[in-house]
Amino acid sequence: MKRNNCQGLPSRMPDNTAFQQQQLPACRPSLTARAVLPGFFATGVSFLGMGILLILSAKSVKEIEITYTDLCSNCSKLRENASNFYKECTCSIPFFIPEKMPGNVYMYYKLHNFYQNYRRYIISRNNRQLLGEDNTDVENCAPFQRASNDRPIAPCGAIANSMFNDTILLSYYPNSSTGINVPLLSSEITWWTDKHVKFQNPKSSNLSSAFAGTAKPPYWRKPVYQLDQENPENNGFLNNDFIVWMRVAALPTFKKLYRRIHRIQQFADGLPAGNYSLDISYNFPVTVFKGEKGVVLSTATWSGGKNFFLGVAYTATGAMTWLAAFSLMAVHLKLKKKKASFQC
Amino acid sequence: MFCGEKKLLETERRVKANDREFNEKFQYANNRIHTSKYNVLTFLPINLFEQFQRVANAYFLFLLILQLIPEISSLSWFTTIVPLVLVLTITAVKDATDDFFRHKSDNQVNNRLSEVLINGRLQSEKWMNVKAGDIIKLENNQFVAADLLLLSSSEPHGLCYIETAELDGETNLKVRHALPVTSELGADISRLAEFDGVVTCEPPNNKLDKFTGDLAWKDNKYPLNNEKIILRGCVLRNSSWCFGMVIFAGPDTKLMQNSGRTKFKRTSIDRLMNTLVLWIFGFLVCMGIILAIGNSIWEHQVGDYFQAFLFRDEVVKNPIFSGFLTFWSYIIILNTVVPISLYVSVEVIRLGHSHFINWDRKMYYSKRETLAEARTTTLNEELGQIEYVFSDKTGTLTQNIMTFNKCSINGRTYGEIYDNLGRKIEINEKTKPVDFSFNPQADSKFQFYDHSLIESIKLGDPKVHEFFRLLALCHTVMPEEKNEGKLIYQVQSPDEGALVTAARNFGFIFKSRTPETITVEEMGKVVTYRLLAFLDFNNIRKRMSVIVQNPEGQIKLYCKGADTILFEKLHPSNEELMTLTSDHLSEFGGEGLRTLAIAYRDLNEEYFKEWFKLLEEASRGLDMRDERIAAAYEEIERDMMLLGATAIEDKLQDGVIETIASLSLANIKIWVLTGDKQETAMNIGYSCNMLTDDMNEVFVISGQTAAEVWEELKKAKQLLFERSTGFTNGYAFCEKLQELKLGSTVEETVTGDYALIINGHSLGYALEANLQNEFLEIACICKTVICCRVTPLQKAQVVELVKTHRKAVTLAIGDGANDISMIKSAHIGVGISGQEGMQAVLASDYSFAQFRYLQRLLLVHGRWSYFRMCKFLCYFFYKNFAFTLVHFWFGFFCGFSAQTVYDQWFITLFNIVYTSLPVLAMGIFDQIALDTSYWTVINHVFIWGSIAVYFSILFTMHSDGIFDIFPNQFPFVGNARHSLTQKSTWLVILLTTVVSVMPVITFRFLKVDLYPTLSDQVRQLQRAQDKATPLKSHKRQPRRTSSRRSGYAFAHQEGYGELITSGKNMRVKNLPTSGLGKTMYNSTSWIENLCKKTTDTVNSFSPDRTVKL
C-alpha cells in the first residue's frame, strides 16, 4: 500500500508549506509596558503640539460675518410676495472692519436653514445636460424639466432653479464721503475639474444660439447665457456662480465662495481696517422658508478658515492620551511592586 | 422525486421471472438511480427557486423591488443587484459543480455491467437497464446490482455468502440460501430461462432485515424471507457464482430507500447569526421608524416652507405619507447593517477553514495515504463547541486487527522480552521479531518478539506442542487454498483467525478440513485427525471443544473458553498450574488483552462411545433437546488438564489513550457505543483508560425487563446520591470543593469517577420515555459511558437523547455503516476512513484515518474556527454599523430625506470589495495559539491591498474619463483630487485613527496587567526566560496493572460447529472420496437449526432493527 516517493509516485500528502500548515511567520503586537507607554507619551506630545498649532492658526484668521436678512427687511418683505418677482430691490449695509485683513480675502455668501441636502432636491439635476451634450436631456430633473410651453429647461432641475441670485458689491470708505469699489474677482472660485470637465456649454457659434429652444428656469430672471453681463466668457453652464451653486452643500447652514478680493492698489495687502459697505441687490427670498442669509469676509491660513474644531479635538486627544499614559504607568508600577514583593 | 403521480402507491409487488411484458404493467422502477437534482434545462429555475427560499436572498430581492419604486428609491438599483447577482452566481456555480459530480457518479454506477439472462442467453447489460423480474448472474466479489431473490448458487444446497459491510457495517460473512426447488436449477441457462415463478411480496421499504413474500411456481407456493434475499450493495463472497431474480430495482432497493436526503446541519453560530440578524433587523426597523417620524415632523414644520424651491407632487405633500415613504427609503439605505456579504463571507471563511483541515499534515495518515477531509464545509466552528463525543469501538478506537500477543503455557509466559539485566523492554518498531522463514507456510504479517517460544517448540516441549496443536484443531476456521498453494483462512471471528495463524506460524499448520477430518501439518509432518465431535460455542457455555482421534488412535478433547468457566472444569491436580495461569491471565487482562484459557482431556474409547450414545439420544429427543445436549457436553468437558492461556490484543489505534485523555481534559465526555459484547467493550474501556480500577463505582446495567432496568438505575442513582450527600455533610464537602477548584487549575480532573455500562437490551428500556431522564441523569454524571450490543438505531437514539435533553453539541465518530445513523443524527458526524467500506465516510461531515486526529480536529481546528468566526462576526458587524450609522446621524441634518452621505458606488462596493478581504483574512487566518499570531503576510497583503484597491477604484470612478462616458452615474468627478489635497482631510484621518485605537489599547493593556489570562501569563513567562524550553511531550502513560480479569474472546456466532460437522458448507470437490467412517450424527435438520439459531441471535440482538437513515 505504502507508496514510495523516491520512485516519483505521487503522494497524497499535503504540501508542507507554511501557508497550508498555518505556520506563516507573523508578528504579534504584544502590549508590553515598554512598547505601550512610550507610544502613548509620544502620541500625546505630538497631538498636543498639533492641536495648539491648529488653534493658533485658526485664531489668526480674520473673519467678519454680516447677516443681512433683517437688515434689509423692506426687501425681504417685498420678496415674500411672488408677484413682485421682477421688481428690483437694493439695500446698502455699512459696516466696520476693526483690524486689517491681511493677505487673500475671500467673500462668501452664507445661507441658514437652506436644505441643499434634501434628497429630492439633490437628485434633481442632469449632468449630461450640464456637460453640454444634449440640452433636451432633462431626465431626473423633476419637477423642473420642462417649461409650460414644453420647452426643456436649461439648466433643468431644482438645484439650478433655486440658484442664489443676489449680487453683492463691496465698497471701501477711506473717509466718510467717498467710497471706492473694492475690486472683486469671480474667477478661480470653482474647482478646476468642475470648470473644465464637469460643466461645458453646448457647442455652437454663440451662446444664445446654443441655448436656442430651451427655457430658462422659472425662478431665474435671465436665461443662462446672460448670467454675467460684463464677462461674456462667464456665461452659460460655465458661469462660476452657477458652478459653485451646483456643488450642493452637505448641511443646511452653509457658506459658498462668492468672490475673491482682487489684490491691487490699496488692497494689495488685503483689506485695510476701516468703514465699508455692502451693496446688495436683494433677489433671493429666504424668509419664505424661515432662512437667513449673510455675507462672510474671511482670510485663510494653511489649515483652512476660522474653524477651531480640529485644533480643540487634537488638543483634547493629546491630553487624554497623556492622562491614559500616566494612569497606565501608575497601575503598571504598582502591580510590578506587588509582584516583586510576592516573589520575595 | 420519482414521478409520484404516475403510479398509485404500491401496496403489493408482483414480479414474474423472465417476463418483462408482464412486469411492465406495474411500471416498476428500473435499475437506474439518480441522486442528482438538476439537469441542464431545470437547473436555472429550480436553483433560483431554492436560493430565494433563503431568507437573506429573499430579503435582498425585496429590497431590489423597493429600489425600483422611484418615490422610495434612495439608492440606485445597482447597489443591491451587484452583490445579489454575485452571491447568486457563486452559489449557483457551487451547486452546479456538486450536481455535476453527482451526475458523474450516477453514470458510473448506472453503467456498471452485469450478466443478465435475456431471451435465453446471458448478456452483459448495464445496471440501469436491469428490470424487476430479470435473472442476473453474479460472480464472486461482485457488487449486487439490485435486490435479488437468490435462485441458485455454485455452493451446495444453494448456499452463498455475502458481505453486508456497505449496508450495515458488519464484516463477517452472512449466509443466504436459495429455496431447494430453485437451487436445483443450478447454472443451467435453459432451465433458468424457463423459470417463470411469480413473486408476491411487500412494497419497497427501508427495512434491511425483513422481507416477507412468497414465490408461486408450478402450482406451489413457497414462503420467502430475508434469508433468501440478497440486497443491493452487498458483495458476493466465497461463492464462485449465483443466480438471482430481481425483485426491487433502482430507487426501490432497500439501499436506496435507506439513503434519505441528508439533514441540513446548522451550527450554533448559524443560529446565533440568525438571531443577531433578526435583532439587527429589528434595530433597522426602529431606526427607520424614528427617521420616518422625524421626516413627518420635518415635512410638517420645515418642508412646507421649503416647497418654494421644490414643487412637490401632491401625494408627497402629506407629511404622514412622506414619512411612510421615507421609512422604506431608509430601510434601503440602512440595509447595510444586515449585509448580504455576511452570508457569503461566512461561507468563504468556512471553506478556508475546511481547506486547512484538508491540508493538515498532522492529520494525514501516511500508511494508507489518507487525508483528513472536511466533507461538509459549514460546520467547522461547531467543532470547537463539542461537549459529547460518541464513538464506535471496532475500527474506530481499535484497529479491528487481532494479534496473538502473549501466551502462558504450562505456567510459563511467552511474549515479553527482557534485556540482559532482566528488565522488560518495550516492544517497538525496532524490536527484532522472530524469524519465521524456516516455515514456508508462515503468514508474513504475523509478528512475535519472544524468541524463547520458538526455541521451546524446536526443543520439542510436549506441552507447547499440545498447546499449538489445540489451537490448530479447535476452531471454526475454513481454509482456502489459492492457486499458488497459498493458504488463506476464512475466519468467522478475528480472534480465532489470530490464534490459528499463530499456530500456523509456529509450525502447526491447519491445512484443510472435511466434516470428519482435520488435516494439520505439524512441524512439517502432515497429520490427519478424525473429528469425532464438535461441541459448539454458545453464550452460556462460553467455550468450545472438539473431540479428535489422532492416527495413533488416541482420543482427545480439546477445549478453549473463558477462564472463569474453564477453571471450574479442570482436574483437581491442576491446582498449582491454575493459580499460576490465573496470575498470568490477570496480568494479560490488566494489559487489556483478550484472553482464553485452553485445556485438553485424554479420553478412552469406551467412555467416549458411551458418551456419544448419550449425545445421540439427546439430539434425537424432541423435548428439552437443547438442554439435554448441553448436559451431555457438560458431562464430557470435565477433569480437563490445563494447558495454558492465550492473550490476543485487540489492537488499539495509535494515540487513542492520549487522545481520550486530552479530550477529557477539555471537558469533553466520551461515550462508547458499540455493537460488541459487554466483555469486549469493557476490555477496550480498560485498555483506553476510560475505565480504571480506582473508579469509585462501575455501574453495569443489563436488566432484561423494564422493571429490572428501572431497579438498576435506581440503585445506581442511590449510590451516586449517597456519595454526594456524604460530601455535603460538613467537612468532606469543603474538601471536595477545594479539590474541584484545584482541579480546574491543575491538569487533572477530579470530578466523580463513575462509569456506566449498559447493554443494548437494557438500553432499549432506558430510552423509553419514562426512564430516559433517569438514565440521562446518571449517564451524564458518569465519567465514562459504554453502551454495548447496541443497534444502529439505538446509537442514533442515544445521540438524539443527549442532543435534545442536554442541549449539548454532540459529535459521533465511527467507521462502519452501522454508525451512519448516529453520524447523521449528531451535530457533527466523523467517519473513519478505514477498512470497513466507505459508507460511514460518505455520510459523515469530516473524515480521517485515525481516531487520534480527533484531538487536533477539535482542539486546534475547531477551537480556531470558533474563535475566528466570533472575531469575524464582531469585526463584521462593527464595520457595518460604523458605516451605516452615519446615515442615521446624517438624517437629522438633511430633513430626514434619506439622502446618502457616500456616493452610491462606494455603498455598493464597501462590503464586497473595500472591506471584505481584511475581515476575511482575519476570519480565515487569525490564530490564537501562543506561538503564532495575528499579523501574517496575508493580513498585511489584504489590508494594504484593500486600501490600495480602494484608492485605485476611487480615482478611477472620480476620473474625467468615466464621467465623460456616464455623466449621470459617476457625477463625482474631481472629488477625490480636491478632498485629498486638503490638509484637514488627512488630519481628520489621523485623529480618527488615534481616537479609535487608543481606548482599545488602554483597555487591553490594563486587562493584561490586572486580569491576565493563562496564555498571557505563559507569554510573559516565555518572555522572561528568553530561551524557550521546549514543552515536555506527554509521557506515555504506563499501562495499568490491574486485578481485572478480561473476558473471553469469541466473536462469532454459534451454529457454525454444526455447519462444519455437517460439511454442508464445504465444496463437493473438497470432500475426500474415502469414507472415513460414517457421519457422526444425523444432521438433516442442520439448516433449519442454523436458521433458527441465527435468527434467534439476530432477534435477541435487535428486537426492532429498522435502520433509520
mmCIF file of N, CA and C in Angstrom, chain B residues 470-530:
data_model
loop_
_atom_site.group_PDB
_atom_site.id
_atom_site.type_symbol
_atom_site.label_atom_id
_atom_site.label_comp_id
_atom_site.label_asym_id
_atom_site.label_seq_id
_atom_site.Cartn_x
_atom_site.Cartn_y
_atom_site.Cartn_z
ATOM 1 N N LEU B 470 -3.681 -27.773 19.774
ATOM 2 C CA LEU B 470 -5.049 -27.408 20.135
ATOM 3 C C LEU B 470 -5.520 -26.201 19.323
ATOM 4 N N LEU B 471 -4.639 -25.209 19.243
ATOM 5 C CA LEU B 471 -5.029 -24.003 18.506
ATOM 6 C C LEU B 471 -5.307 -24.323 17.047
ATOM 7 N N ALA B 472 -4.574 -25.326 16.515
ATOM 8 C CA ALA B 472 -4.768 -25.669 15.107
ATOM 9 C C ALA B 472 -6.000 -26.530 14.889
ATOM 10 N N LEU B 473 -6.498 -27.159 15.957
ATOM 11 C CA LEU B 473 -7.614 -28.083 15.785
ATOM 12 C C LEU B 473 -8.948 -27.521 16.242
ATOM 13 N N CYS B 474 -8.922 -26.769 17.310
ATOM 14 C CA CYS B 474 -10.178 -26.375 17.940
ATOM 15 C C CYS B 474 -10.606 -24.981 17.487
ATOM 16 N N HIS B 475 -11.359 -24.948 16.385
ATOM 17 C CA HIS B 475 -11.794 -23.652 15.854
ATOM 18 C C HIS B 475 -12.820 -23.879 14.757
ATOM 19 N N THR B 476 -13.322 -22.823 14.212
ATOM 20 C CA THR B 476 -14.311 -22.965 13.134
ATOM 21 C C THR B 476 -13.807 -22.388 11.825
ATOM 22 N N VAL B 477 -12.506 -22.216 11.722
ATOM 23 C CA VAL B 477 -11.934 -21.554 10.543
ATOM 24 C C VAL B 477 -12.032 -22.465 9.321
ATOM 25 N N MET B 478 -12.266 -21.874 8.184
ATOM 26 C CA MET B 478 -12.289 -22.626 6.921
ATOM 27 C C MET B 478 -11.047 -22.262 6.121
ATOM 28 N N PRO B 479 -10.313 -23.270 5.669
ATOM 29 C CA PRO B 479 -9.123 -22.958 4.873
ATOM 30 C C PRO B 479 -9.481 -22.835 3.393
ATOM 31 N N GLU B 480 -8.713 -22.065 2.716
ATOM 32 C CA GLU B 480 -8.934 -21.936 1.275
ATOM 33 C C GLU B 480 -7.569 -21.900 0.619
ATOM 34 N N GLU B 481 -7.360 -22.776 -0.299
ATOM 35 C CA GLU B 481 -6.048 -22.813 -0.928
ATOM 36 C C GLU B 481 -6.111 -22.044 -2.233
ATOM 37 N N LYS B 482 -5.376 -20.986 -2.297
ATOM 38 C CA LYS B 482 -5.339 -20.210 -3.541
ATOM 39 C C LYS B 482 -4.443 -20.913 -4.552
ATOM 40 N N ASN B 483 -4.505 -20.495 -5.780
ATOM 41 C CA ASN B 483 -3.842 -21.247 -6.845
ATOM 42 C C ASN B 483 -2.339 -21.413 -6.667
ATOM 43 N N GLU B 484 -1.675 -20.432 -6.022
ATOM 44 C CA GLU B 484 -0.229 -20.599 -5.859
ATOM 45 C C GLU B 484 0.085 -21.446 -4.640
ATOM 46 N N GLY B 485 -0.893 -22.171 -4.167
ATOM 47 C CA GLY B 485 -0.645 -23.002 -2.997
ATOM 48 C C GLY B 485 -0.644 -22.209 -1.710
ATOM 49 N N LYS B 486 -1.030 -20.939 -1.833
ATOM 50 C CA LYS B 486 -1.050 -20.128 -0.622
ATOM 51 C C LYS B 486 -2.311 -20.416 0.170
ATOM 52 N N LEU B 487 -2.130 -20.492 1.465
ATOM 53 C CA LEU B 487 -3.239 -20.853 2.321
ATOM 54 C C LEU B 487 -3.924 -19.580 2.840
ATOM 55 N N ILE B 488 -5.222 -19.517 2.644
ATOM 56 C CA ILE B 488 -5.969 -18.363 3.148
ATOM 57 C C ILE B 488 -7.007 -18.888 4.119
ATOM 58 N N TYR B 489 -7.125 -18.253 5.247
ATOM 59 C CA TYR B 489 -8.142 -18.678 6.201
ATOM 60 C C TYR B 489 -9.365 -17.779 6.109
ATOM 61 N N GLN B 490 -10.529 -18.435 6.012
ATOM 62 C CA GLN B 490 -11.783 -17.679 6.088
ATOM 63 C C GLN B 490 -12.232 -17.732 7.537
ATOM 64 N N VAL B 491 -12.226 -16.591 8.186
ATOM 65 C CA VAL B 491 -12.490 -16.645 9.610
ATOM 66 C C VAL B 491 -13.837 -16.034 9.953
ATOM 67 N N GLN B 492 -14.453 -16.633 10.919
ATOM 68 C CA GLN B 492 -15.698 -16.123 11.459
ATOM 69 C C GLN B 492 -15.436 -14.981 12.421
ATOM 70 N N SER B 493 -14.478 -15.218 13.300
ATOM 71 C CA SER B 493 -14.138 -14.158 14.236
ATOM 72 C C SER B 493 -12.651 -13.884 14.119
ATOM 73 N N PRO B 494 -12.281 -12.650 14.156
ATOM 74 C CA PRO B 494 -10.859 -12.315 14.003
ATOM 75 C C PRO B 494 -10.001 -12.916 15.120
ATOM 76 N N ASP B 495 -10.604 -13.142 16.276
ATOM 77 C CA ASP B 495 -9.841 -13.740 17.371
ATOM 78 C C ASP B 495 -9.337 -15.125 16.986
ATOM 79 N N GLU B 496 -10.272 -15.908 16.446
ATOM 80 C CA GLU B 496 -9.893 -17.255 16.059
ATOM 81 C C GLU B 496 -8.852 -17.228 14.974
ATOM 82 N N GLY B 497 -9.038 -16.306 14.048
ATOM 83 C CA GLY B 497 -8.070 -16.168 12.971
ATOM 84 C C GLY B 497 -6.684 -15.942 13.540
ATOM 85 N N ALA B 498 -6.604 -15.084 14.544
ATOM 86 C CA ALA B 498 -5.314 -14.782 15.140
ATOM 87 C C ALA B 498 -4.700 -16.022 15.762
ATOM 88 N N LEU B 499 -5.515 -16.794 16.431
ATOM 89 C CA LEU B 499 -4.991 -17.988 17.101
ATOM 90 C C LEU B 499 -4.514 -19.022 16.093
ATOM 91 N N VAL B 500 -5.325 -19.272 15.068
ATOM 92 C CA VAL B 500 -4.948 -20.278 14.084
ATOM 93 C C VAL B 500 -3.723 -19.823 13.307
ATOM 94 N N THR B 501 -3.657 -18.534 13.023
ATOM 95 C CA THR B 501 -2.488 -18.014 12.317
ATOM 96 C C THR B 501 -1.235 -18.157 13.182
ATOM 97 N N ALA B 502 -1.394 -17.936 14.469
ATOM 98 C CA ALA B 502 -0.243 -18.090 15.363
ATOM 99 C C ALA B 502 0.243 -19.529 15.327
ATOM 100 N N ALA B 503 -0.701 -20.453 15.429
ATOM 101 C CA ALA B 503 -0.325 -21.859 15.381
ATOM 102 C C ALA B 503 0.369 -22.175 14.060
ATOM 103 N N ARG B 504 -0.154 -21.616 13.016
ATOM 104 C CA ARG B 504 0.426 -21.828 11.681
ATOM 105 C C ARG B 504 1.875 -21.376 11.644
ATOM 106 N N ASN B 505 2.144 -20.207 12.181
ATOM 107 C CA ASN B 505 3.499 -19.692 12.135
ATOM 108 C C ASN B 505 4.449 -20.485 13.026
ATOM 109 N N PHE B 506 3.895 -20.995 14.106
ATOM 110 C CA PHE B 506 4.759 -21.763 14.987
ATOM 111 C C PHE B 506 4.868 -23.226 14.563
ATOM 112 N N GLY B 507 4.399 -23.514 13.347
ATOM 113 C CA GLY B 507 4.664 -24.838 12.805
ATOM 114 C C GLY B 507 3.512 -25.823 12.911
ATOM 115 N N PHE B 508 2.354 -25.378 13.357
ATOM 116 C CA PHE B 508 1.187 -26.263 13.395
ATOM 117 C C PHE B 508 0.157 -25.708 12.425
ATOM 118 N N ILE B 509 0.336 -26.175 11.180
ATOM 119 C CA ILE B 509 -0.415 -25.514 10.126
ATOM 120 C C ILE B 509 -1.711 -26.254 9.863
ATOM 121 N N PHE B 510 -2.781 -25.576 10.092
ATOM 122 C CA PHE B 510 -4.096 -26.123 9.783
ATOM 123 C C PHE B 510 -4.259 -26.086 8.277
ATOM 124 N N LYS B 511 -4.375 -27.282 7.656
ATOM 125 C CA LYS B 511 -4.348 -27.325 6.199
ATOM 126 C C LYS B 511 -5.732 -27.407 5.588
ATOM 127 N N SER B 512 -6.517 -28.354 6.050
ATOM 128 C CA SER B 512 -7.816 -28.499 5.421
ATOM 129 C C SER B 512 -8.735 -29.250 6.363
ATOM 130 N N ARG B 513 -9.984 -29.168 6.072
ATOM 131 C CA ARG B 513 -10.919 -29.935 6.888
ATOM 132 C C ARG B 513 -12.032 -30.510 6.027
ATOM 133 N N THR B 514 -12.541 -31.658 6.465
ATOM 134 C CA THR B 514 -13.752 -32.217 5.894
ATOM 135 C C THR B 514 -14.685 -32.355 7.079
ATOM 136 N N PRO B 515 -15.899 -32.751 6.849
ATOM 137 C CA PRO B 515 -16.779 -32.907 8.008
ATOM 138 C C PRO B 515 -16.217 -33.879 9.030
ATOM 139 N N GLU B 516 -15.425 -34.829 8.591
ATOM 140 C CA GLU B 516 -14.972 -35.846 9.534
ATOM 141 C C GLU B 516 -13.507 -35.729 9.902
ATOM 142 N N THR B 517 -12.785 -34.903 9.170
ATOM 143 C CA THR B 517 -11.355 -34.868 9.443
ATOM 144 C C THR B 517 -10.837 -33.432 9.521
ATOM 145 N N ILE B 518 -9.714 -33.343 10.186
ATOM 146 C CA ILE B 518 -8.969 -32.089 10.167
ATOM 147 C C ILE B 518 -7.533 -32.445 9.846
ATOM 148 N N THR B 519 -6.980 -31.795 8.845
ATOM 149 C CA THR B 519 -5.612 -32.106 8.477
ATOM 150 C C THR B 519 -4.708 -30.978 8.934
ATOM 151 N N VAL B 520 -3.686 -31.358 9.655
ATOM 152 C CA VAL B 520 -2.764 -30.372 10.199
ATOM 153 C C VAL B 520 -1.357 -30.794 9.838
ATOM 154 N N GLU B 521 -0.563 -29.828 9.461
ATOM 155 C CA GLU B 521 0.848 -30.110 9.215
ATOM 156 C C GLU B 521 1.600 -29.730 10.486
ATOM 157 N N GLU B 522 2.068 -30.760 11.216
ATOM 158 C CA GLU B 522 2.722 -30.495 12.492
ATOM 159 C C GLU B 522 4.216 -30.575 12.311
ATOM 160 N N MET B 523 4.886 -29.508 12.418
ATOM 161 C CA MET B 523 6.338 -29.423 12.263
ATOM 162 C C MET B 523 6.786 -30.156 11.003
ATOM 163 N N GLY B 524 6.095 -29.898 9.900
ATOM 164 C CA GLY B 524 6.491 -30.477 8.627
ATOM 165 C C GLY B 524 5.873 -31.841 8.350
ATOM 166 N N LYS B 525 5.182 -32.407 9.327
ATOM 167 C CA LYS B 525 4.600 -33.733 9.133
ATOM 168 C C LYS B 525 3.084 -33.584 9.034
ATOM 169 N N VAL B 526 2.497 -34.136 7.961
ATOM 170 C CA VAL B 526 1.056 -33.976 7.776
ATOM 171 C C VAL B 526 0.322 -35.033 8.593
ATOM 172 N N VAL B 527 -0.554 -34.577 9.444
ATOM 173 C CA VAL B 527 -1.320 -35.481 10.296
ATOM 174 C C VAL B 527 -2.793 -35.215 10.063
ATOM 175 N N THR B 528 -3.537 -36.292 9.878
ATOM 176 C CA THR B 528 -4.965 -36.111 9.700
ATOM 177 C C THR B 528 -5.689 -36.666 10.924
ATOM 178 N N TYR B 529 -6.461 -35.789 11.538
ATOM 179 C CA TYR B 529 -7.201 -36.197 12.718
ATOM 180 C C TYR B 529 -8.641 -36.502 12.315
ATOM 181 N N ARG B 530 -9.222 -37.499 12.994
ATOM 182 C CA ARG B 530 -10.649 -37.707 12.803
ATOM 183 C C ARG B 530 -11.394 -36.805 13.755
#
